[in-house]
Amino acid sequence: MKQSTNIRTGLTTEEIREAFCDNLRCGTGKVERFATRHDLYFALALTIRDRLFDRTVESLGTYGGANARRVGYLSAEYLPGPHLGNNLLNLGVTEAVREALGGLGHDLDEILAEEEEPGLGNGGLGRLASCYMDSLASVEVPAIGYGIRYEFGIFDQVIRDGWQHEVTDKWLRRGNPWEIARPEIAYEVKFGGRTEPYKDKDGRFRVRWLPDTEVKGIAYDTPLLGYRVSTCNILRLWKAEAIESFDFAAFNHGDYYRAVQDKMASENITKVLYPNDEVAVGKELRLKQQFFFSSCSLQDMLRIHRLLGSTPATFHQSWAVQLNDTHPAVAVVELMRLLVDEHDLPWEEAWKVTQATFAYTNHTLLPEALEKWSVELFGALLPRHLEIVYEINRRFLEEVRGKSSADDRLIARLSLIEENKPRSVRMAHLATVGSHAVNGVAELHSELLKETVLHDFARLWPGKFCNVTNGVTPRRFVALSNRALAELITSRVGDGWLKELTKLRELEQFADDPEFQKQWSEIKLANKLRLSGLILQRTGIGVAPDSLFDVQVKRIHEYKRQHLAALHILTLYLRLRRDPEIDVPKRTFIFGGKSAPGYFMAKRIIKLITAIGDMVNSDPVVRDRLKVVFFPDFNVTNAQFVYPAANLSEQISTAGKEASGTGNMKFALNGALTIGTLDGANVEIREEVGAENFFLFGLTAPEVTELKARGYHPREYYNQNENLREVIDFMASGALGGGDAELFRPIVDNLLGDDPFLLLADYQAYIDAQERVSALWRDPRSWTRQSILNSARAGKFSSDRSIRDYCERIWKIQPGAPPSTAKTARQGVRQ
Ligand code: NBG
């Protein structure tokens, strides 16, 4: 074969074709004739990976050469979605690759469909981390995303007999072409044992940790290229391994099985992702995971810092470390231990470095999600860290006591330790005390954070708190998911919008343009057709592409109120049964989302939706007008088909409960109108798109608080509202459960009993808002106009803007390429 000089880096069709053939032969060991589609995918992925790593080496080199501050993004979860399509887009080679493969008789889209996505997260929080990694590279901020290389990610959801079943996610079974193992980048992480005080040679009081186990963390790197820039950052995920393959002492005594067992115990640490969203379960293995990845990441950042020629006392000058929720909060303590115990810094100095290094993002106010570790468990696993927590706390509370207004109750509220039985370490307090900045993820959430969960801290340090509203990457969620729409937009306003999303505003001028409207609705229809095909294939349900696609996709949770949407469907159903002549526009209700495996109510809500679907979809009176679909296994891959096909976006959480939401942004960008409460980022979406283009309903956060304070009695709403009563009675009757009245009793009892998420209070307002939706839908031109305006005005919700906010408000980093010349690149540091 003719060798091109640019076989590993070239971007022309010819070079890509050659590289692809080369990788097929030498990377997968196949001749083209016998290659499976997966082999083709693998060869293409390797081809693209070469081009990415080429840029990574350059980017990392420049970080070393430049004096820039880097971001260490610490997150226990990432949901990157399939890499291939995004990398082609960001590299700008999609068409070249399509052509190269076409020339060989292969179809790019079929190859793209081969990729299994890494499901290393639960939902919004993990996906946000991945959007941020995309934006960090795109706005050219040097960064490493640190996390855990779970062998099993979030389970695959299958629906059997209307119930969710969980299937293990063996995402690595066919290999992962995107990552490179770096056995040379490995750190030891200790657990358990005890501590021992001693005096060092200068007579200073020191503590030594005598652990009883150690494991090794190995780095696996995935390159993350920015959009049409040469900056390529990395996602560095840690895998746990035993220190030695065999415990030789045990082996020599013939105890082979014990030796193997120890090895397995070490590797268990990164086996599986905990599938809980917004619930903290105090499992020992989870704390091990958190400490394991925090420690590896800090040791790695310290190593890079040293390579840059600096000493630990200036660590904060080279690294800004962001804590994505409290999962990595133990890093605060670990950095203190590394600086004080291992690098001999005095406590005060180490504390300054630590606070200047960390910043903390809070993602929830739900009490059940606030992490707490029992002191007993924490101390058994991390005895030295518990001592350091106590010392941080002692000094912190002493400082507070120094202020005149501090009484014992305030001290108890602020303490890092909750004294209730069992005594526990409050991770949000630890993260707040150990950081120089704390932020919420939408304006409303950041305000509520200061008023509720971290109220006392906000009074103590008002300057520490700020807001950074979440964002999503328009590359994946518009350009990649909705190619036709992206092309239409570019044809009217140029392609600058993908780098500066507020440029979408220029679309406003076309909102009433009949030709533009026509193109806009044709694209939406084509997207709906595509999703209908997928729905048929996955569920066997045929849906009408010209019906209103009313979509709610997100984790299943009572606070998100999928069951409120169910009440609406039942209302329409009963209305149509009573009076088949009435005019109800055709609607397809599409739900998707996973429930935590042990979350009883959420699982029952899934069954409620599928049971309603079984009834509605087969009822001859309504089935041509209403359809109800539960789309199984909602993940990033599936999401990319769903958002572009939606007409209506359901964002109906109880006000005050959804910290931000990010699906809401993806829908709006793709031209869906929102029906929603004043919760999370909905508030800002409505501000941006205009109140007249948003279906608002429901109690506000202060009204929710007030109603609860007054005493909320859901039964009063039931008694006073005939339609509501009819719907609830219907659910309780057994008509839905094939005669089993017990099936949905837990939901009915919950709603009539205490209804913690106020469905009954918001029911009528929701039904009325849905009436307004139907009315607008009957007027396609007005609907399309509003759809265009939603996209045009959603530019604020780009994750590029969020990252720029973090740079300015928190990290004090100037985005944009670091001063880069080929020379500094080569002189740079290998990270
Ligand atoms: C979630 C919130 C969402 C928010 C994402 C990303 C957790 C703990 N929180 O509202 O529920 O959009 O975080 O910030 O998963």
PDB file of N, CA and C in Angstrom, residues 498-541:
ATOM      1  N   LEU A 498     -22.504  28.202  16.130  1.00  0.00           N
ATOM      2  CA  LEU A 498     -22.024  27.026  16.868  1.00  0.00           C
ATOM      3  C   LEU A 498     -20.903  27.381  17.834  1.00  0.00           C
ATOM      4  N   LYS A 499     -20.317  28.541  17.626  1.00  0.00           N
ATOM      5  CA  LYS A 499     -19.286  28.996  18.567  1.00  0.00           C
ATOM      6  C   LYS A 499     -19.814  30.098  19.469  1.00  0.00           C
ATOM      7  N   GLU A 500     -20.818  30.808  18.987  1.00  0.00           N
ATOM      8  CA  GLU A 500     -21.404  31.891  19.787  1.00  0.00           C
ATOM      9  C   GLU A 500     -22.918  31.771  19.634  1.00  0.00           C
ATOM     10  N   LEU A 501     -23.498  31.022  20.560  1.00  0.00           N
ATOM     11  CA  LEU A 501     -24.878  30.587  20.357  1.00  0.00           C
ATOM     12  C   LEU A 501     -25.898  31.727  20.388  1.00  0.00           C
ATOM     13  N   THR A 502     -25.538  32.850  20.997  1.00  0.00           N
ATOM     14  CA  THR A 502     -26.503  33.955  21.031  1.00  0.00           C
ATOM     15  C   THR A 502     -26.750  34.512  19.622  1.00  0.00           C
ATOM     16  N   LYS A 503     -25.899  34.134  18.683  1.00  0.00           N
ATOM     17  CA  LYS A 503     -26.135  34.555  17.293  1.00  0.00           C
ATOM     18  C   LYS A 503     -27.447  33.996  16.738  1.00  0.00           C
ATOM     19  N   LEU A 504     -27.995  32.995  17.406  1.00  0.00           N
ATOM     20  CA  LEU A 504     -29.277  32.449  16.967  1.00  0.00           C
ATOM     21  C   LEU A 504     -30.365  33.521  16.947  1.00  0.00           C
ATOM     22  N   ARG A 505     -30.147  34.564  17.717  1.00  0.00           N
ATOM     23  CA  ARG A 505     -31.120  35.676  17.745  1.00  0.00           C
ATOM     24  C   ARG A 505     -31.465  36.188  16.354  1.00  0.00           C
ATOM     25  N   GLU A 506     -30.481  36.075  15.466  1.00  0.00           N
ATOM     26  CA  GLU A 506     -30.716  36.579  14.098  1.00  0.00           C
ATOM     27  C   GLU A 506     -31.828  35.814  13.386  1.00  0.00           C
ATOM     28  N   LEU A 507     -32.230  34.687  13.964  1.00  0.00           N
ATOM     29  CA  LEU A 507     -33.341  33.934  13.355  1.00  0.00           C
ATOM     30  C   LEU A 507     -34.691  34.592  13.606  1.00  0.00           C
ATOM     31  N   GLU A 508     -34.731  35.457  14.607  1.00  0.00           N
ATOM     32  CA  GLU A 508     -36.016  36.081  14.952  1.00  0.00           C
ATOM     33  C   GLU A 508     -36.693  36.723  13.751  1.00  0.00           C
ATOM     34  N   GLN A 509     -35.858  37.325  12.902  1.00  0.00           N
ATOM     35  CA  GLN A 509     -36.428  38.038  11.745  1.00  0.00           C
ATOM     36  C   GLN A 509     -37.181  37.113  10.785  1.00  0.00           C
ATOM     37  N   PHE A 510     -36.933  35.790  10.903  1.00  0.00           N
ATOM     38  CA  PHE A 510     -37.608  34.858   9.989  1.00  0.00           C
ATOM     39  C   PHE A 510     -38.825  34.183  10.619  1.00  0.00           C
ATOM     40  N   ALA A 511     -39.141  34.574  11.861  1.00  0.00           N
ATOM     41  CA  ALA A 511     -40.181  33.848  12.587  1.00  0.00           C
ATOM     42  C   ALA A 511     -41.521  33.832  11.845  1.00  0.00           C
ATOM     43  N   ASP A 512     -41.795  34.887  11.090  1.00  0.00           N
ATOM     44  CA  ASP A 512     -43.081  34.939  10.373  1.00  0.00           C
ATOM     45  C   ASP A 512     -42.926  34.701   8.877  1.00  0.00           C
ATOM     46  N   ASP A 513     -41.719  34.435   8.443  1.00  0.00           N
ATOM     47  CA  ASP A 513     -41.445  34.243   7.029  1.00  0.00           C
ATOM     48  C   ASP A 513     -42.024  32.893   6.577  1.00  0.00           C
ATOM     49  N   PRO A 514     -43.007  32.910   5.660  1.00  0.00           N
ATOM     50  CA  PRO A 514     -43.695  31.668   5.303  1.00  0.00           C
ATOM     51  C   PRO A 514     -42.740  30.592   4.774  1.00  0.00           C
ATOM     52  N   GLU A 515     -41.760  31.008   3.983  1.00  0.00           N
ATOM     53  CA  GLU A 515     -40.833  30.033   3.424  1.00  0.00           C
ATOM     54  C   GLU A 515     -39.976  29.382   4.542  1.00  0.00           C
ATOM     55  N   PHE A 516     -39.506  30.249   5.420  1.00  0.00           N
ATOM     56  CA  PHE A 516     -38.697  29.733   6.528  1.00  0.00           C
ATOM     57  C   PHE A 516     -39.547  28.839   7.428  1.00  0.00           C
ATOM     58  N   GLN A 517     -40.764  29.270   7.704  1.00  0.00           N
ATOM     59  CA  GLN A 517     -41.693  28.474   8.525  1.00  0.00           C
ATOM     60  C   GLN A 517     -41.895  27.092   7.929  1.00  0.00           C
ATOM     61  N   LYS A 518     -42.035  27.082   6.598  1.00  0.00           N
ATOM     62  CA  LYS A 518     -42.294  25.822   5.908  1.00  0.00           C
ATOM     63  C   LYS A 518     -41.092  24.880   6.087  1.00  0.00           C
ATOM     64  N   GLN A 519     -39.900  25.440   5.870  1.00  0.00           N
ATOM     65  CA  GLN A 519     -38.694  24.609   6.020  1.00  0.00           C
ATOM     66  C   GLN A 519     -38.547  24.120   7.464  1.00  0.00           C
ATOM     67  N   TRP A 520     -38.825  25.030   8.374  1.00  0.00           N
ATOM     68  CA  TRP A 520     -38.719  24.705   9.804  1.00  0.00           C
ATOM     69  C   TRP A 520     -39.653  23.538  10.156  1.00  0.00           C
ATOM     70  N   SER A 521     -40.913  23.621   9.703  1.00  0.00           N
ATOM     71  CA  SER A 521     -41.850  22.546  10.086  1.00  0.00           C
ATOM     72  C   SER A 521     -41.581  21.252   9.332  1.00  0.00           C
ATOM     73  N   GLU A 522     -41.056  21.362   8.135  1.00  0.00           N
ATOM     74  CA  GLU A 522     -40.726  20.119   7.416  1.00  0.00           C
ATOM     75  C   GLU A 522     -39.613  19.353   8.133  1.00  0.00           C
ATOM     76  N   ILE A 523     -38.656  20.113   8.662  1.00  0.00           N
ATOM     77  CA  ILE A 523     -37.567  19.454   9.394  1.00  0.00           C
ATOM     78  C   ILE A 523     -38.109  18.791  10.657  1.00  0.00           C
ATOM     79  N   LYS A 524     -38.964  19.515  11.359  1.00  0.00           N
ATOM     80  CA  LYS A 524     -39.547  18.928  12.572  1.00  0.00           C
ATOM     81  C   LYS A 524     -40.300  17.649  12.221  1.00  0.00           C
ATOM     82  N   LEU A 525     -41.061  17.700  11.138  1.00  0.00           N
ATOM     83  CA  LEU A 525     -41.835  16.520  10.743  1.00  0.00           C
ATOM     84  C   LEU A 525     -40.911  15.346  10.401  1.00  0.00           C
ATOM     85  N   ALA A 526     -39.855  15.644   9.682  1.00  0.00           N
ATOM     86  CA  ALA A 526     -38.912  14.572   9.316  1.00  0.00           C
ATOM     87  C   ALA A 526     -38.289  13.956  10.579  1.00  0.00           C
ATOM     88  N   ASN A 527     -37.980  14.794  11.555  1.00  0.00           N
ATOM     89  CA  ASN A 527     -37.420  14.287  12.812  1.00  0.00           C
ATOM     90  C   ASN A 527     -38.438  13.412  13.558  1.00  0.00           C
ATOM     91  N   LYS A 528     -39.699  13.812  13.456  1.00  0.00           N
ATOM     92  CA  LYS A 528     -40.753  13.033  14.122  1.00  0.00           C
ATOM     93  C   LYS A 528     -40.949  11.684  13.424  1.00  0.00           C
ATOM     94  N   LEU A 529     -40.802  11.713  12.128  1.00  0.00           N
ATOM     95  CA  LEU A 529     -40.915  10.475  11.352  1.00  0.00           C
ATOM     96  C   LEU A 529     -39.806   9.500  11.769  1.00  0.00           C
ATOM     97  N   ARG A 530     -38.613  10.055  11.894  1.00  0.00           N
ATOM     98  CA  ARG A 530     -37.457   9.246  12.284  1.00  0.00           C
ATOM     99  C   ARG A 530     -37.675   8.646  13.683  1.00  0.00           C
ATOM    100  N   LEU A 531     -38.166   9.480  14.602  1.00  0.00           N
ATOM    101  CA  LEU A 531     -38.412   8.965  15.956  1.00  0.00           C
ATOM    102  C   LEU A 531     -39.548   7.937  15.941  1.00  0.00           C
ATOM    103  N   SER A 532     -40.565   8.173  15.124  1.00  0.00           N
ATOM    104  CA  SER A 532     -41.682   7.214  15.050  1.00  0.00           C
ATOM    105  C   SER A 532     -41.174   5.838  14.649  1.00  0.00           C
ATOM    106  N   GLY A 533     -40.238   5.810  13.713  1.00  0.00           N
ATOM    107  CA  GLY A 533     -39.659   4.540  13.272  1.00  0.00           C
ATOM    108  C   GLY A 533     -38.980   3.819  14.428  1.00  0.00           C
ATOM    109  N   LEU A 534     -38.254   4.607  15.210  1.00  0.00           N
ATOM    110  CA  LEU A 534     -37.543   4.036  16.351  1.00  0.00           C
ATOM    111  C   LEU A 534     -38.527   3.537  17.413  1.00  0.00           C
ATOM    112  N   ILE A 535     -39.588   4.304  17.605  1.00  0.00           N
ATOM    113  CA  ILE A 535     -40.602   3.912  18.595  1.00  0.00           C
ATOM    114  C   ILE A 535     -41.255   2.588  18.179  1.00  0.00           C
ATOM    115  N   LEU A 536     -41.562   2.479  16.918  1.00  0.00           N
ATOM    116  CA  LEU A 536     -42.172   1.252  16.409  1.00  0.00           C
ATOM    117  C   LEU A 536     -41.235   0.069  16.630  1.00  0.00           C
ATOM    118  N   GLN A 537     -39.982   0.319  16.303  1.00  0.00           N
ATOM    119  CA  GLN A 537     -38.989  -0.744  16.435  1.00  0.00           C
ATOM    120  C   GLN A 537     -38.771  -1.164  17.898  1.00  0.00           C
ATOM    121  N   ARG A 538     -38.780  -0.211  18.810  1.00  0.00           N
ATOM    122  CA  ARG A 538     -38.454  -0.533  20.203  1.00  0.00           C
ATOM    123  C   ARG A 538     -39.665  -0.941  21.031  1.00  0.00           C
ATOM    124  N   THR A 539     -40.866  -0.466  20.621  1.00  0.00           N
ATOM    125  CA  THR A 539     -42.037  -0.735  21.476  1.00  0.00           C
ATOM    126  C   THR A 539     -43.171  -1.429  20.736  1.00  0.00           C
ATOM    127  N   GLY A 540     -43.087  -1.442  19.418  1.00  0.00           N
ATOM    128  CA  GLY A 540     -44.182  -2.024  18.647  1.00  0.00           C
ATOM    129  C   GLY A 540     -45.385  -1.093  18.523  1.00  0.00           C
ATOM    130  N   ILE A 541     -45.249   0.130  19.034  1.00  0.00           N
ATOM    131  CA  ILE A 541     -46.380   1.061  18.968  1.00  0.00           C
ATOM    132  C   ILE A 541     -46.231   1.978  17.756  1.00  0.00           C
TER     133      ILE A 541
END
